[in-house]
Amino acid sequence: MPLSHLHDLTDDVLARAARIRLACFDVDGTLTDGRLYLDSEGREQKTFHVHDGQGLVLLKRAGIEVAFITARGGTVAVARGRELGVQVFTGVKDKLARVRELGTGLGLPMEQVAFMGDDLPDVPSFREVGLAIAPADAHPWTAQFAHWRTRRRGGQGAAREACDLLLATQGHAPLFEGGTA
């Protein structure tokens, strides 16, 4: 069953997920575990989970646009986005404005946009998108605005759960020999 590994899937969440054509992701605390590694010269390093990357690639193959939107600057998120072939926006002060611009540019109403984030800068987007998703360890002040929360923590496969939800509700869950997902 394509959704059997996911939880708390209400009819509302399933209906919202089925409409999504653009999936936007915060980076720090969502695609990473939120920790920042700085070397002695101030260069930043982050860790990304390969399962999340595979999920993002599968979304793109299914025709769902993907974007990273982060308030932090730096080159790490840009490099990861380039590797996955997704749009990346760094140093974004107003994430909601960027989400709106992306949706408008694609001719999409906000109900067809998903946003996954973990902290206060993500709340304005959560309040307007069709599907707001938070990782398990999202800050409680942010998580309360999510339509759905993953079981996994940020940077530990949470984004893959979100991708799997979108893929499965839109009939794109990969099927393998024997007809199981």
Short mmCIF file of N, CA and C in Angstrom, two decimals:
data_model
loop_
_atom_site.label_atom_id
_atom_site.label_comp_id
_atom_site.label_asym_id
_atom_site.label_seq_id
_atom_site.Cartn_x
_atom_site.Cartn_y
_atom_site.Cartn_z
N MET A 1 0.85 -1.19 0.00
CA MET A 1 0.00 0.00 0.00
C MET A 1 0.89 1.24 0.00
N PRO A 2 0.71 2.16 -0.94
CA PRO A 2 1.60 3.31 -1.06
C PRO A 2 1.63 4.24 0.15
N LEU A 3 0.59 4.27 0.96
CA LEU A 3 0.56 5.18 2.11
C LEU A 3 0.74 4.46 3.44
N SER A 4 0.99 3.17 3.43
CA SER A 4 1.00 2.40 4.67
C SER A 4 2.09 2.82 5.65
N HIS A 5 3.15 3.44 5.19
CA HIS A 5 4.22 3.85 6.10
C HIS A 5 4.02 5.26 6.66
N LEU A 6 2.93 5.92 6.25
CA LEU A 6 2.64 7.25 6.74
C LEU A 6 1.55 7.16 7.81
N HIS A 7 1.34 8.22 8.56
CA HIS A 7 0.40 8.21 9.68
C HIS A 7 -0.45 9.47 9.70
N ASP A 8 -1.53 9.41 10.48
CA ASP A 8 -2.40 10.57 10.70
C ASP A 8 -2.88 11.22 9.41
N LEU A 9 -3.24 10.41 8.45
CA LEU A 9 -3.68 10.93 7.16
C LEU A 9 -5.20 11.06 7.15
N THR A 10 -5.65 12.25 7.49
CA THR A 10 -7.08 12.52 7.47
C THR A 10 -7.53 12.70 6.02
N ASP A 11 -8.81 12.65 5.81
CA ASP A 11 -9.35 12.90 4.47
C ASP A 11 -8.95 14.30 3.99
N ASP A 12 -8.91 15.26 4.91
CA ASP A 12 -8.53 16.63 4.56
C ASP A 12 -7.08 16.67 4.06
N VAL A 13 -6.18 16.03 4.77
CA VAL A 13 -4.76 16.02 4.37
C VAL A 13 -4.60 15.33 3.02
N LEU A 14 -5.27 14.21 2.83
CA LEU A 14 -5.19 13.49 1.56
C LEU A 14 -5.70 14.34 0.40
N ALA A 15 -6.81 15.04 0.61
CA ALA A 15 -7.37 15.89 -0.45
C ALA A 15 -6.43 17.05 -0.75
N ARG A 16 -5.86 17.66 0.28
CA ARG A 16 -4.92 18.75 0.08
C ARG A 16 -3.70 18.27 -0.70
N ALA A 17 -3.14 17.13 -0.31
CA ALA A 17 -1.94 16.59 -0.96
C ALA A 17 -2.19 16.27 -2.43
N ALA A 18 -3.37 15.81 -2.74
CA ALA A 18 -3.70 15.42 -4.11
C ALA A 18 -3.70 16.62 -5.08
N ARG A 19 -3.84 17.84 -4.55
CA ARG A 19 -3.91 19.04 -5.39
C ARG A 19 -2.56 19.71 -5.64
N ILE A 20 -1.52 19.31 -4.94
CA ILE A 20 -0.25 20.06 -4.94
C ILE A 20 0.49 19.93 -6.27
N ARG A 21 0.92 21.08 -6.80
CA ARG A 21 1.71 21.14 -8.04
C ARG A 21 3.06 21.82 -7.82
N LEU A 22 3.23 22.47 -6.65
CA LEU A 22 4.48 23.12 -6.28
C LEU A 22 4.75 22.80 -4.81
N ALA A 23 5.92 22.24 -4.54
CA ALA A 23 6.32 21.91 -3.17
C ALA A 23 7.54 22.74 -2.79
N CYS A 24 7.39 23.58 -1.78
CA CYS A 24 8.47 24.44 -1.31
C CYS A 24 8.97 23.92 0.04
N PHE A 25 10.27 23.97 0.23
CA PHE A 25 10.90 23.45 1.44
C PHE A 25 11.84 24.48 2.05
N ASP A 26 11.68 24.74 3.34
CA ASP A 26 12.69 25.43 4.10
C ASP A 26 13.90 24.50 4.13
N VAL A 27 15.08 25.01 4.39
CA VAL A 27 16.27 24.17 4.39
C VAL A 27 16.68 23.78 5.81
N ASP A 28 17.11 24.76 6.61
CA ASP A 28 17.64 24.45 7.94
C ASP A 28 16.54 24.00 8.90
N GLY A 29 16.66 22.79 9.42
CA GLY A 29 15.67 22.23 10.31
C GLY A 29 14.59 21.43 9.60
N THR A 30 14.60 21.47 8.28
CA THR A 30 13.62 20.72 7.48
C THR A 30 14.36 19.72 6.60
N LEU A 31 15.22 20.23 5.72
CA LEU A 31 16.05 19.35 4.89
C LEU A 31 17.36 18.99 5.60
N THR A 32 17.68 19.72 6.66
CA THR A 32 18.83 19.41 7.51
C THR A 32 18.32 19.26 8.93
N ASP A 33 19.19 18.81 9.83
CA ASP A 33 18.77 18.66 11.22
C ASP A 33 18.79 19.98 11.99
N GLY A 34 19.12 21.06 11.30
CA GLY A 34 19.08 22.37 11.91
C GLY A 34 20.39 22.81 12.54
N ARG A 35 21.33 21.89 12.67
CA ARG A 35 22.62 22.27 13.24
C ARG A 35 23.48 22.89 12.15
N LEU A 36 24.26 23.89 12.53
CA LEU A 36 25.17 24.55 11.60
C LEU A 36 26.60 24.22 12.00
N TYR A 37 27.36 23.72 11.06
CA TYR A 37 28.76 23.42 11.29
C TYR A 37 29.58 24.50 10.63
N LEU A 38 30.40 25.20 11.40
CA LEU A 38 31.25 26.25 10.87
C LEU A 38 32.70 25.88 11.14
N ASP A 39 33.52 25.96 10.10
CA ASP A 39 34.94 25.69 10.31
C ASP A 39 35.61 26.95 10.86
N SER A 40 36.90 26.88 11.11
CA SER A 40 37.62 28.00 11.74
C SER A 40 37.63 29.26 10.89
N GLU A 41 37.30 29.12 9.61
CA GLU A 41 37.25 30.29 8.73
C GLU A 41 35.80 30.73 8.44
N GLY A 42 34.85 30.16 9.18
CA GLY A 42 33.46 30.55 9.04
C GLY A 42 32.72 29.90 7.89
N ARG A 43 33.34 28.91 7.25
CA ARG A 43 32.64 28.21 6.15
C ARG A 43 31.64 27.23 6.75
N GLU A 44 30.47 27.24 6.14
CA GLU A 44 29.36 26.45 6.65
C GLU A 44 29.31 25.07 6.01
N GLN A 45 28.93 24.09 6.81
CA GLN A 45 28.69 22.74 6.32
C GLN A 45 27.34 22.28 6.87
N LYS A 46 26.63 21.50 6.08
CA LYS A 46 25.34 20.96 6.49
C LYS A 46 25.26 19.52 6.03
N THR A 47 24.39 18.77 6.66
CA THR A 47 24.18 17.38 6.29
C THR A 47 22.76 17.21 5.76
N PHE A 48 22.65 16.58 4.59
CA PHE A 48 21.35 16.29 3.98
C PHE A 48 21.16 14.78 3.93
N HIS A 49 19.93 14.32 4.02
CA HIS A 49 19.61 12.89 3.99
C HIS A 49 19.34 12.46 2.55
N VAL A 50 19.95 11.36 2.12
CA VAL A 50 19.77 10.90 0.73
C VAL A 50 18.33 10.50 0.44
N HIS A 51 17.60 10.02 1.43
CA HIS A 51 16.20 9.66 1.19
C HIS A 51 15.38 10.90 0.81
N ASP A 52 15.67 12.02 1.47
CA ASP A 52 14.99 13.26 1.12
C ASP A 52 15.29 13.64 -0.33
N GLY A 53 16.57 13.56 -0.70
CA GLY A 53 16.96 13.88 -2.07
C GLY A 53 16.25 13.02 -3.09
N GLN A 54 16.15 11.73 -2.82
CA GLN A 54 15.44 10.82 -3.74
C GLN A 54 13.98 11.22 -3.86
N GLY A 55 13.36 11.57 -2.74
CA GLY A 55 11.96 12.00 -2.78
C GLY A 55 11.76 13.25 -3.61
N LEU A 56 12.67 14.20 -3.48
CA LEU A 56 12.58 15.44 -4.25
C LEU A 56 12.74 15.18 -5.75
N VAL A 57 13.64 14.29 -6.10
CA VAL A 57 13.82 13.91 -7.51
C VAL A 57 12.56 13.24 -8.04
N LEU A 58 11.95 12.38 -7.23
CA LEU A 58 10.72 11.71 -7.65
C LEU A 58 9.58 12.72 -7.84
N LEU A 59 9.52 13.74 -6.99
CA LEU A 59 8.49 14.78 -7.18
C LEU A 59 8.66 15.45 -8.53
N LYS A 60 9.88 15.82 -8.85
CA LYS A 60 10.14 16.48 -10.13
C LYS A 60 9.76 15.57 -11.30
N ARG A 61 10.11 14.31 -11.21
CA ARG A 61 9.75 13.36 -12.28
C ARG A 61 8.24 13.24 -12.44
N ALA A 62 7.52 13.42 -11.35
CA ALA A 62 6.05 13.33 -11.38
C ALA A 62 5.40 14.63 -11.85
N GLY A 63 6.22 15.65 -12.14
CA GLY A 63 5.69 16.90 -12.64
C GLY A 63 5.35 17.91 -11.56
N ILE A 64 5.79 17.66 -10.35
CA ILE A 64 5.58 18.61 -9.25
C ILE A 64 6.83 19.47 -9.14
N GLU A 65 6.66 20.78 -9.23
CA GLU A 65 7.80 21.69 -9.11
C GLU A 65 8.30 21.71 -7.68
N VAL A 66 9.61 21.87 -7.51
CA VAL A 66 10.22 21.86 -6.18
C VAL A 66 11.10 23.09 -6.04
N ALA A 67 11.04 23.72 -4.85
CA ALA A 67 11.89 24.87 -4.57
C ALA A 67 12.35 24.83 -3.12
N PHE A 68 13.61 25.22 -2.90
CA PHE A 68 14.14 25.46 -1.56
C PHE A 68 14.02 26.96 -1.31
N ILE A 69 13.52 27.32 -0.14
CA ILE A 69 13.40 28.73 0.22
C ILE A 69 13.96 28.88 1.64
N THR A 70 15.09 29.57 1.75
CA THR A 70 15.74 29.70 3.05
C THR A 70 16.11 31.15 3.34
N ALA A 71 16.01 31.51 4.61
CA ALA A 71 16.38 32.85 5.03
C ALA A 71 17.90 33.00 5.11
N ARG A 72 18.60 31.90 5.28
CA ARG A 72 20.06 31.95 5.37
C ARG A 72 20.68 32.10 3.99
N GLY A 73 21.81 32.74 3.95
CA GLY A 73 22.57 32.82 2.71
C GLY A 73 23.50 31.61 2.63
N GLY A 74 24.50 31.69 1.81
CA GLY A 74 25.47 30.62 1.74
C GLY A 74 25.31 29.76 0.51
N THR A 75 26.30 28.94 0.31
CA THR A 75 26.37 28.16 -0.92
C THR A 75 25.97 26.70 -0.75
N VAL A 76 25.83 26.22 0.48
CA VAL A 76 25.56 24.80 0.70
C VAL A 76 24.20 24.40 0.12
N ALA A 77 23.16 25.17 0.43
CA ALA A 77 21.82 24.86 -0.09
C ALA A 77 21.79 24.99 -1.60
N VAL A 78 22.51 25.96 -2.14
CA VAL A 78 22.57 26.15 -3.59
C VAL A 78 23.20 24.92 -4.24
N ALA A 79 24.29 24.43 -3.66
CA ALA A 79 24.97 23.25 -4.22
C ALA A 79 24.05 22.03 -4.18
N ARG A 80 23.34 21.84 -3.06
CA ARG A 80 22.43 20.68 -2.96
C ARG A 80 21.28 20.82 -3.95
N GLY A 81 20.73 22.00 -4.07
CA GLY A 81 19.66 22.22 -5.03
C GLY A 81 20.09 21.97 -6.46
N ARG A 82 21.28 22.45 -6.79
CA ARG A 82 21.82 22.24 -8.14
C ARG A 82 21.97 20.74 -8.41
N GLU A 83 22.48 20.03 -7.42
CA GLU A 83 22.68 18.58 -7.55
C GLU A 83 21.36 17.86 -7.82
N LEU A 84 20.28 18.34 -7.21
CA LEU A 84 18.97 17.71 -7.36
C LEU A 84 18.15 18.30 -8.50
N GLY A 85 18.61 19.41 -9.07
CA GLY A 85 17.88 20.04 -10.16
C GLY A 85 16.65 20.81 -9.71
N VAL A 86 16.71 21.40 -8.51
CA VAL A 86 15.58 22.18 -8.00
C VAL A 86 15.97 23.65 -7.87
N GLN A 87 14.98 24.51 -7.87
CA GLN A 87 15.21 25.94 -7.68
C GLN A 87 15.59 26.20 -6.23
N VAL A 88 16.51 27.14 -6.02
CA VAL A 88 16.94 27.48 -4.66
C VAL A 88 16.94 28.99 -4.50
N PHE A 89 16.33 29.45 -3.43
CA PHE A 89 16.28 30.87 -3.10
C PHE A 89 16.86 31.05 -1.71
N THR A 90 18.00 31.73 -1.61
CA THR A 90 18.66 31.95 -0.32
C THR A 90 18.54 33.41 0.09
N GLY A 91 18.74 33.65 1.36
CA GLY A 91 18.68 35.02 1.88
C GLY A 91 17.29 35.63 1.76
N VAL A 92 16.26 34.81 1.79
CA VAL A 92 14.88 35.28 1.61
C VAL A 92 14.35 35.83 2.93
N LYS A 93 14.03 37.08 2.94
CA LYS A 93 13.50 37.73 4.15
C LYS A 93 12.00 37.48 4.32
N ASP A 94 11.29 37.38 3.21
CA ASP A 94 9.84 37.17 3.24
C ASP A 94 9.53 35.91 2.43
N LYS A 95 9.48 34.78 3.13
CA LYS A 95 9.26 33.51 2.45
C LYS A 95 7.90 33.45 1.77
N LEU A 96 6.88 33.99 2.42
CA LEU A 96 5.55 33.97 1.83
C LEU A 96 5.52 34.72 0.50
N ALA A 97 6.17 35.86 0.43
CA ALA A 97 6.20 36.62 -0.83
C ALA A 97 6.86 35.78 -1.92
N ARG A 98 7.93 35.06 -1.60
CA ARG A 98 8.61 34.21 -2.58
C ARG A 98 7.69 33.06 -3.00
N VAL A 99 7.00 32.45 -2.06
CA VAL A 99 6.08 31.36 -2.38
C VAL A 99 4.98 31.86 -3.31
N ARG A 100 4.43 33.02 -3.00
CA ARG A 100 3.39 33.60 -3.86
C ARG A 100 3.93 33.85 -5.27
N GLU A 101 5.14 34.43 -5.37
CA GLU A 101 5.74 34.70 -6.68
C GLU A 101 5.92 33.41 -7.48
N LEU A 102 6.41 32.38 -6.82
CA LEU A 102 6.60 31.10 -7.52
C LEU A 102 5.27 30.54 -8.01
N GLY A 103 4.28 30.54 -7.14
CA GLY A 103 2.96 30.04 -7.54
C GLY A 103 2.37 30.84 -8.68
N THR A 104 2.43 32.14 -8.57
CA THR A 104 1.90 33.01 -9.63
C THR A 104 2.63 32.76 -10.94
N GLY A 105 3.95 32.64 -10.87
CA GLY A 105 4.75 32.39 -12.07
C GLY A 105 4.38 31.09 -12.77
N LEU A 106 3.89 30.14 -12.01
CA LEU A 106 3.47 28.86 -12.57
C LEU A 106 1.97 28.82 -12.85
N GLY A 107 1.28 29.92 -12.56
CA GLY A 107 -0.16 29.97 -12.78
C GLY A 107 -0.94 29.12 -11.78
N LEU A 108 -0.42 29.00 -10.57
CA LEU A 108 -1.04 28.13 -9.56
C LEU A 108 -1.68 28.95 -8.45
N PRO A 109 -2.89 28.58 -8.04
CA PRO A 109 -3.46 29.19 -6.84
C PRO A 109 -2.74 28.61 -5.62
N MET A 110 -2.81 29.30 -4.50
CA MET A 110 -2.11 28.85 -3.29
C MET A 110 -2.58 27.48 -2.81
N GLU A 111 -3.79 27.08 -3.14
CA GLU A 111 -4.26 25.76 -2.72
C GLU A 111 -3.48 24.63 -3.40
N GLN A 112 -2.74 24.93 -4.45
CA GLN A 112 -1.94 23.92 -5.14
C GLN A 112 -0.47 24.00 -4.76
N VAL A 113 -0.18 24.72 -3.67
CA VAL A 113 1.19 24.89 -3.19
C VAL A 113 1.32 24.27 -1.81
N ALA A 114 2.41 23.53 -1.60
CA ALA A 114 2.74 22.99 -0.28
C ALA A 114 3.99 23.70 0.23
N PHE A 115 4.09 23.82 1.54
CA PHE A 115 5.29 24.38 2.16
C PHE A 115 5.63 23.53 3.36
N MET A 116 6.90 23.13 3.46
CA MET A 116 7.38 22.39 4.62
C MET A 116 8.40 23.23 5.35
N GLY A 117 8.16 23.45 6.65
CA GLY A 117 9.07 24.25 7.45
C GLY A 117 8.97 23.88 8.91
N ASP A 118 9.86 24.49 9.70
CA ASP A 118 9.98 24.07 11.09
C ASP A 118 9.97 25.17 12.14
N ASP A 119 10.01 26.45 11.73
CA ASP A 119 10.12 27.49 12.75
C ASP A 119 9.34 28.75 12.34
N LEU A 120 9.37 29.74 13.18
CA LEU A 120 8.52 30.93 13.03
C LEU A 120 8.54 31.60 11.67
N PRO A 121 9.69 31.73 10.98
CA PRO A 121 9.64 32.37 9.66
C PRO A 121 8.77 31.64 8.63
N ASP A 122 8.39 30.40 8.95
CA ASP A 122 7.59 29.59 8.03
C ASP A 122 6.08 29.73 8.25
N VAL A 123 5.69 30.29 9.39
CA VAL A 123 4.27 30.39 9.74
C VAL A 123 3.45 31.18 8.72
N PRO A 124 3.90 32.34 8.24
CA PRO A 124 3.07 33.04 7.25
C PRO A 124 2.76 32.17 6.02
N SER A 125 3.73 31.41 5.56
CA SER A 125 3.49 30.52 4.42
C SER A 125 2.51 29.42 4.81
N PHE A 126 2.68 28.85 6.00
CA PHE A 126 1.78 27.80 6.48
C PHE A 126 0.33 28.27 6.44
N ARG A 127 0.10 29.52 6.76
CA ARG A 127 -1.26 30.04 6.88
C ARG A 127 -1.94 30.25 5.54
N GLU A 128 -1.17 30.23 4.44
CA GLU A 128 -1.76 30.51 3.13
C GLU A 128 -1.71 29.36 2.13
N VAL A 129 -0.78 28.44 2.31
CA VAL A 129 -0.64 27.37 1.32
C VAL A 129 -1.74 26.32 1.48
N GLY A 130 -1.89 25.52 0.44
CA GLY A 130 -2.87 24.45 0.46
C GLY A 130 -2.51 23.31 1.38
N LEU A 131 -1.20 23.09 1.58
CA LEU A 131 -0.76 22.02 2.47
C LEU A 131 0.50 22.47 3.19
N ALA A 132 0.39 22.63 4.50
CA ALA A 132 1.52 23.00 5.36
C ALA A 132 1.98 21.77 6.11
N ILE A 133 3.28 21.47 5.99
CA ILE A 133 3.84 20.26 6.59
C ILE A 133 4.99 20.65 7.51
N ALA A 134 5.04 20.03 8.68
CA ALA A 134 6.12 20.27 9.63
C ALA A 134 6.79 18.95 9.98
N PRO A 135 8.12 18.95 10.12
CA PRO A 135 8.79 17.75 10.59
C PRO A 135 8.44 17.50 12.06
N ALA A 136 8.67 16.30 12.54
CA ALA A 136 8.32 15.92 13.90
C ALA A 136 8.89 16.86 14.95
N ASP A 137 10.08 17.38 14.70
CA ASP A 137 10.74 18.23 15.70
C ASP A 137 10.58 19.72 15.44
N ALA A 138 9.59 20.10 14.66
CA ALA A 138 9.32 21.52 14.43
C ALA A 138 9.00 22.19 15.77
N HIS A 139 9.32 23.47 15.85
CA HIS A 139 9.00 24.21 17.07
C HIS A 139 7.48 24.21 17.26
N PRO A 140 7.00 24.00 18.49
CA PRO A 140 5.56 23.93 18.74
C PRO A 140 4.78 25.14 18.26
N TRP A 141 5.37 26.34 18.33
CA TRP A 141 4.65 27.53 17.88
C TRP A 141 4.42 27.49 16.37
N THR A 142 5.24 26.76 15.66
CA THR A 142 5.09 26.61 14.22
C THR A 142 4.23 25.40 13.89
N ALA A 143 4.50 24.31 14.56
CA ALA A 143 3.80 23.04 14.28
C ALA A 143 2.29 23.17 14.41
N GLN A 144 1.83 24.04 15.28
CA GLN A 144 0.38 24.18 15.47
C GLN A 144 -0.34 24.67 14.21
N PHE A 145 0.40 25.25 13.27
CA PHE A 145 -0.20 25.73 12.03
C PHE A 145 -0.10 24.73 10.88
N ALA A 146 0.54 23.61 11.11
CA ALA A 146 0.70 22.60 10.06
C ALA A 146 -0.58 21.80 9.88
N HIS A 147 -0.85 21.45 8.63
CA HIS A 147 -1.96 20.54 8.35
C HIS A 147 -1.55 19.11 8.69
N TRP A 148 -0.24 18.83 8.59
CA TRP A 148 0.26 17.48 8.83
C TRP A 148 1.69 17.55 9.34
N ARG A 149 2.03 16.61 10.25
CA ARG A 149 3.40 16.49 10.78
C ARG A 149 3.94 15.11 10.45
N THR A 150 5.20 15.08 10.08
CA THR A 150 5.85 13.81 9.79
C THR A 150 6.24 13.12 11.09
N ARG A 151 6.59 11.85 10.99
CA ARG A 151 7.13 11.12 12.14
C ARG A 151 8.63 11.38 12.27
N ARG A 152 9.26 11.59 11.15
CA ARG A 152 10.71 11.79 11.17
C ARG A 152 11.05 13.26 11.43
N ARG A 153 12.24 13.43 11.95
CA ARG A 153 12.74 14.76 12.27
C ARG A 153 13.36 15.40 11.03
N GLY A 154 13.52 16.72 11.09
CA GLY A 154 14.17 17.43 10.00
C GLY A 154 15.56 16.89 9.74
N GLY A 155 15.90 16.72 8.46
CA GLY A 155 17.21 16.20 8.08
C GLY A 155 17.37 14.71 8.28
N GLN A 156 16.31 14.04 8.72
CA GLN A 156 16.37 12.60 8.98
C GLN A 156 15.26 11.85 8.26
N GLY A 157 14.90 12.36 7.08
CA GLY A 157 13.90 11.69 6.27
C GLY A 157 12.51 12.31 6.33
N ALA A 158 12.35 13.43 7.03
CA ALA A 158 11.04 14.08 7.12
C ALA A 158 10.55 14.55 5.75
N ALA A 159 11.44 15.13 4.97
CA ALA A 159 11.04 15.60 3.64
C ALA A 159 10.62 14.44 2.75
N ARG A 160 11.25 13.28 2.92
CA ARG A 160 10.87 12.11 2.13
C ARG A 160 9.44 11.69 2.46
N GLU A 161 9.07 11.76 3.73
CA GLU A 161 7.69 11.44 4.09
C GLU A 161 6.73 12.38 3.37
N ALA A 162 7.06 13.67 3.34
CA ALA A 162 6.21 14.64 2.65
C ALA A 162 6.13 14.32 1.16
N CYS A 163 7.27 14.00 0.57
CA CYS A 163 7.29 13.64 -0.86
C CYS A 163 6.45 12.40 -1.12
N ASP A 164 6.60 11.40 -0.26
CA ASP A 164 5.83 10.16 -0.42
C ASP A 164 4.33 10.42 -0.35
N LEU A 165 3.92 11.31 0.54
CA LEU A 165 2.51 11.67 0.65
C LEU A 165 2.00 12.26 -0.67
N LEU A 166 2.75 13.23 -1.20
CA LEU A 166 2.34 13.85 -2.47
C LEU A 166 2.32 12.84 -3.61
N LEU A 167 3.36 12.04 -3.70
CA LEU A 167 3.45 11.05 -4.78
C LEU A 167 2.31 10.04 -4.72
N ALA A 168 2.06 9.52 -3.53
CA ALA A 168 1.04 8.47 -3.39
C ALA A 168 -0.36 9.01 -3.66
N THR A 169 -0.67 10.20 -3.16
CA THR A 169 -2.03 10.72 -3.36
C THR A 169 -2.28 11.12 -4.80
N GLN A 170 -1.21 11.30 -5.57
CA GLN A 170 -1.36 11.68 -6.98
C GLN A 170 -1.07 10.53 -7.93
N GLY A 171 -1.02 9.31 -7.38
CA GLY A 171 -0.86 8.12 -8.21
C GLY A 171 0.54 7.92 -8.76
N HIS A 172 1.56 8.47 -8.09
CA HIS A 172 2.94 8.35 -8.57
C HIS A 172 3.84 7.54 -7.65
N ALA A 173 3.25 6.78 -6.72
CA ALA A 173 4.08 5.95 -5.84
C ALA A 173 4.72 4.88 -6.70
N PRO A 174 6.03 4.72 -6.61
CA PRO A 174 6.70 3.71 -7.44
C PRO A 174 6.22 2.31 -7.09
N LEU A 175 5.85 1.57 -8.09
CA LEU A 175 5.44 0.19 -7.89
C LEU A 175 6.53 -0.74 -8.40
N PHE A 176 6.75 -1.79 -7.67
CA PHE A 176 7.80 -2.73 -8.03
C PHE A 176 7.18 -4.10 -8.27
N GLU A 177 7.96 -5.05 -8.69
CA GLU A 177 7.47 -6.39 -8.97
C GLU A 177 6.59 -6.88 -7.84
N GLY A 178 5.51 -7.49 -8.17
CA GLY A 178 4.58 -7.98 -7.16
C GLY A 178 3.49 -6.96 -6.84
N GLY A 179 3.58 -5.76 -7.41
CA GLY A 179 2.53 -4.77 -7.24
C GLY A 179 2.54 -4.05 -5.91
N THR A 180 3.61 -4.15 -5.14
CA THR A 180 3.64 -3.44 -3.87
C THR A 180 4.52 -2.21 -3.98
N ALA A 181 4.27 -1.28 -3.12
CA ALA A 181 5.07 -0.05 -3.14
C ALA A 181 6.23 -0.15 -2.17
#
